Short mmCIF file of C-alpha atoms in Angstrom, two decimals:
data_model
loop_
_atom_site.label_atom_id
_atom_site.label_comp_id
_atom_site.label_asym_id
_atom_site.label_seq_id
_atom_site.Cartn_x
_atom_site.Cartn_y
_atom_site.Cartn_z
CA UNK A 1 -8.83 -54.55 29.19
CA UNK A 2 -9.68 -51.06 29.67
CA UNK A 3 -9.89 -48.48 26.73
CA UNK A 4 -7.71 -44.97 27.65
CA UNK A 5 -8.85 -42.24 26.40
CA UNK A 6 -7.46 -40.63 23.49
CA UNK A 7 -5.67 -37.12 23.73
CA UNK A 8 -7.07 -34.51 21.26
CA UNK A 9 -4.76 -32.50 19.42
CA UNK A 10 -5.90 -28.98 20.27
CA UNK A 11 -4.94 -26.32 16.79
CA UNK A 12 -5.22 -22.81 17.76
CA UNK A 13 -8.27 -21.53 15.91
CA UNK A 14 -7.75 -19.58 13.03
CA UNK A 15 -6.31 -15.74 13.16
CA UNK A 16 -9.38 -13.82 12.14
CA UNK A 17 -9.27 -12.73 8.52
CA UNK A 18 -7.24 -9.31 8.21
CA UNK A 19 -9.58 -6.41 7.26
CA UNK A 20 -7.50 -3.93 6.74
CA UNK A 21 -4.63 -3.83 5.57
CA UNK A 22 -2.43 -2.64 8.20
CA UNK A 23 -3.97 -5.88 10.20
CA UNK A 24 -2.81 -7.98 6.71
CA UNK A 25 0.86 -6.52 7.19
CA UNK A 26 0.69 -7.13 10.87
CA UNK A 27 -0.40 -10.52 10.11
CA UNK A 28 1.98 -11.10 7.62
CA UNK A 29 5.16 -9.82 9.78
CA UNK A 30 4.04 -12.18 12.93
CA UNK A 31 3.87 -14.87 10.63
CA UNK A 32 7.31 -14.98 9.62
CA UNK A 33 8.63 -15.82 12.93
CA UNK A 34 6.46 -18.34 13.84
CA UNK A 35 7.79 -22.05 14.43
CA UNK A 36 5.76 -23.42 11.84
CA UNK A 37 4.71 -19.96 9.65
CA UNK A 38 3.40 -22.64 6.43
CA UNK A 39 -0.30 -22.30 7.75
CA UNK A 40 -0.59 -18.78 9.07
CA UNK A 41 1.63 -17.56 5.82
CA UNK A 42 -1.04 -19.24 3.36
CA UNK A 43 -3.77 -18.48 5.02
CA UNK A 44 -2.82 -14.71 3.96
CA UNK A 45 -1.83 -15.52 0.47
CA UNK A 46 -3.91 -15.58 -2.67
CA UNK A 47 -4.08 -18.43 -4.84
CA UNK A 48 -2.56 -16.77 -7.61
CA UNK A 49 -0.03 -14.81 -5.54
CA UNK A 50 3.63 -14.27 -7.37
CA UNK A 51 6.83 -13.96 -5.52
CA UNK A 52 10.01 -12.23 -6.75
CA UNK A 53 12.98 -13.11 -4.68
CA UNK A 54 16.34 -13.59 -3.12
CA UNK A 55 19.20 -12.47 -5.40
CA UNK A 56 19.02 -14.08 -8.18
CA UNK A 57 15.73 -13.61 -9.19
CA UNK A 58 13.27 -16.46 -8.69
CA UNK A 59 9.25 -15.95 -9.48
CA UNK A 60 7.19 -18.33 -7.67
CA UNK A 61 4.09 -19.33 -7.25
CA UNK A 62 2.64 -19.56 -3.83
CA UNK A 63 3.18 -23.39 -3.40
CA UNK A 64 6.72 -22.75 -4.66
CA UNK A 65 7.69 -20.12 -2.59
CA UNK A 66 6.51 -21.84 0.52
CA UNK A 67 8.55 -24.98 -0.07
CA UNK A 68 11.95 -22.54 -0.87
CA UNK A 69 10.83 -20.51 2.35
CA UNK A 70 10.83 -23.43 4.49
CA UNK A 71 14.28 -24.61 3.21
CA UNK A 72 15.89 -21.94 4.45
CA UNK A 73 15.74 -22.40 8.05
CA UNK A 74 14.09 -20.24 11.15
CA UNK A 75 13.67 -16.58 10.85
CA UNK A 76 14.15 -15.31 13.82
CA UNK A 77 13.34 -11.42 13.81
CA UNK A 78 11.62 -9.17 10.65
CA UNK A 79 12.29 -5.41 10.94
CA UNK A 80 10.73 -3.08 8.37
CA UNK A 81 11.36 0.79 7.86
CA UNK A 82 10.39 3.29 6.09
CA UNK A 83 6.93 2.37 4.50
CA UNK A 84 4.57 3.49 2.56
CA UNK A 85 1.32 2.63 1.87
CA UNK A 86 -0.70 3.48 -1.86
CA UNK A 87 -4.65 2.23 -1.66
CA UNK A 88 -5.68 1.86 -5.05
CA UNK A 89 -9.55 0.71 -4.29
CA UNK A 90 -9.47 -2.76 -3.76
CA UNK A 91 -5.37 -2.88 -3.45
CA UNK A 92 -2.82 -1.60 -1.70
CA UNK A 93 0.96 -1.70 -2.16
CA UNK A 94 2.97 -1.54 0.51
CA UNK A 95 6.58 -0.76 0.47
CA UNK A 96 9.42 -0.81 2.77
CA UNK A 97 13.01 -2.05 3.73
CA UNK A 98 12.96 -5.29 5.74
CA UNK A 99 15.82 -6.78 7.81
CA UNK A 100 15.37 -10.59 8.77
CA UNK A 101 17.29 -13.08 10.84
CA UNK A 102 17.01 -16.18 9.53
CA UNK A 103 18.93 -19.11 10.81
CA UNK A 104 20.65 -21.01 7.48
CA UNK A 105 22.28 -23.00 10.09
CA UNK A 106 20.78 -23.78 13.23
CA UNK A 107 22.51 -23.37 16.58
CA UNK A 108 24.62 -20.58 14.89
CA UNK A 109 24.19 -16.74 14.57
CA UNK A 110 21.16 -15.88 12.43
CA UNK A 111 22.57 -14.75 8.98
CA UNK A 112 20.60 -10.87 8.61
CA UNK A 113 18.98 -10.36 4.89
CA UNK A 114 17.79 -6.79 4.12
CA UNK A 115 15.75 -6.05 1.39
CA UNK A 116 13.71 -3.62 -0.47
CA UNK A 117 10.38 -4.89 -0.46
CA UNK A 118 7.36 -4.40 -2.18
CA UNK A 119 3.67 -6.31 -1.05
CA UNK A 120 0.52 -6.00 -3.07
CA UNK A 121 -2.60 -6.90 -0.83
CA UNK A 122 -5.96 -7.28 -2.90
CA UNK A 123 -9.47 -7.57 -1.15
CA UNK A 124 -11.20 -10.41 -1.52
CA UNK A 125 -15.07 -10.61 -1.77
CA UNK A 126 -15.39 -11.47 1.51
CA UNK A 127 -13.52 -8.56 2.31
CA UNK A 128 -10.28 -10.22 3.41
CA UNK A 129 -7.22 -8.84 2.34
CA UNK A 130 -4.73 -10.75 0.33
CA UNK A 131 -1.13 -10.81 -0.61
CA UNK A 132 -1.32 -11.14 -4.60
CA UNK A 133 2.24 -10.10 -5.16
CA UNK A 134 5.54 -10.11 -3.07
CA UNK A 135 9.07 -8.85 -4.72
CA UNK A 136 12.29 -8.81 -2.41
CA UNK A 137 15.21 -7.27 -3.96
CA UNK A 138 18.39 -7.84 -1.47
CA UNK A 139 20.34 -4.85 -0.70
CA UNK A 140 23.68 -4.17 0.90
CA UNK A 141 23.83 -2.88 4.30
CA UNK A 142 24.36 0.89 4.02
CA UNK A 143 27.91 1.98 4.97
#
């Protein structure tokens, strides 16, 4: 009997810690679409991060939010607008409006959520920016 050999499973390595925080907002945008965003989405959050969301009103912790996130189905597509960014030392708030596509259902149209969102990044030591607070407040398509 011969032994085959065993297939690796090759990860991709590691997105480089953002340093800025445009790079942490880049991040954070890409990682919403991703097939499987769990990893790339924590690797960006803070421990203690809080998030304020859909309409009405949850506050979750990071593990939390993660597990509601993934419930939810694929988004497809994240659009922001119209933000502004406030550095405040060591944070930075970042506001904007944000239109997703997220497929509730899949194999059907993506349902579009727009929001007014607000992110607060925090440096870490090593210099790493972090998201320490997310709020999403839904908003009505203007018209």
């Amino acid at each position: 009997m011969t032994a085959s050999p065993t297939a690796a499973t090759v990860r991709p390595a590691p997105a480089p810690a953002p340093a800025t925080v445009e790079e942490a907002e880049a991040a954070w945008l890409a990682a919403q679409t991703l097939l499987d965003p769990e990893p790339a989405i924590r690797a960006l959050l803070h421990p203690d991060c809080v998030v304020v969301h859909s309409a009405v009103g949850h506050i979750h912790g990071a593990d939390d939010w993660l597990r509601y996130a993934a419930r939810l189905g694929r988004t497809s597509q994240v659009v922001t607008s119209d933000v502004t960014v406030q550095r405040l030392g060591t944070t930075a708030v970042v506001s904007c409006l944000q239109e997703m596509r997220v497929a509730f259902v899949p194999d059907l149209t993506p349902f579009v959520i727009q929001a007014a969102v607000s992110r607060v990044w925090v440096a870490a030591e090593s210099g790493a920016w972090q998201l320490a607070h997310l709020q999403m407040a839904r908003r009505l398509p203007p018209g």
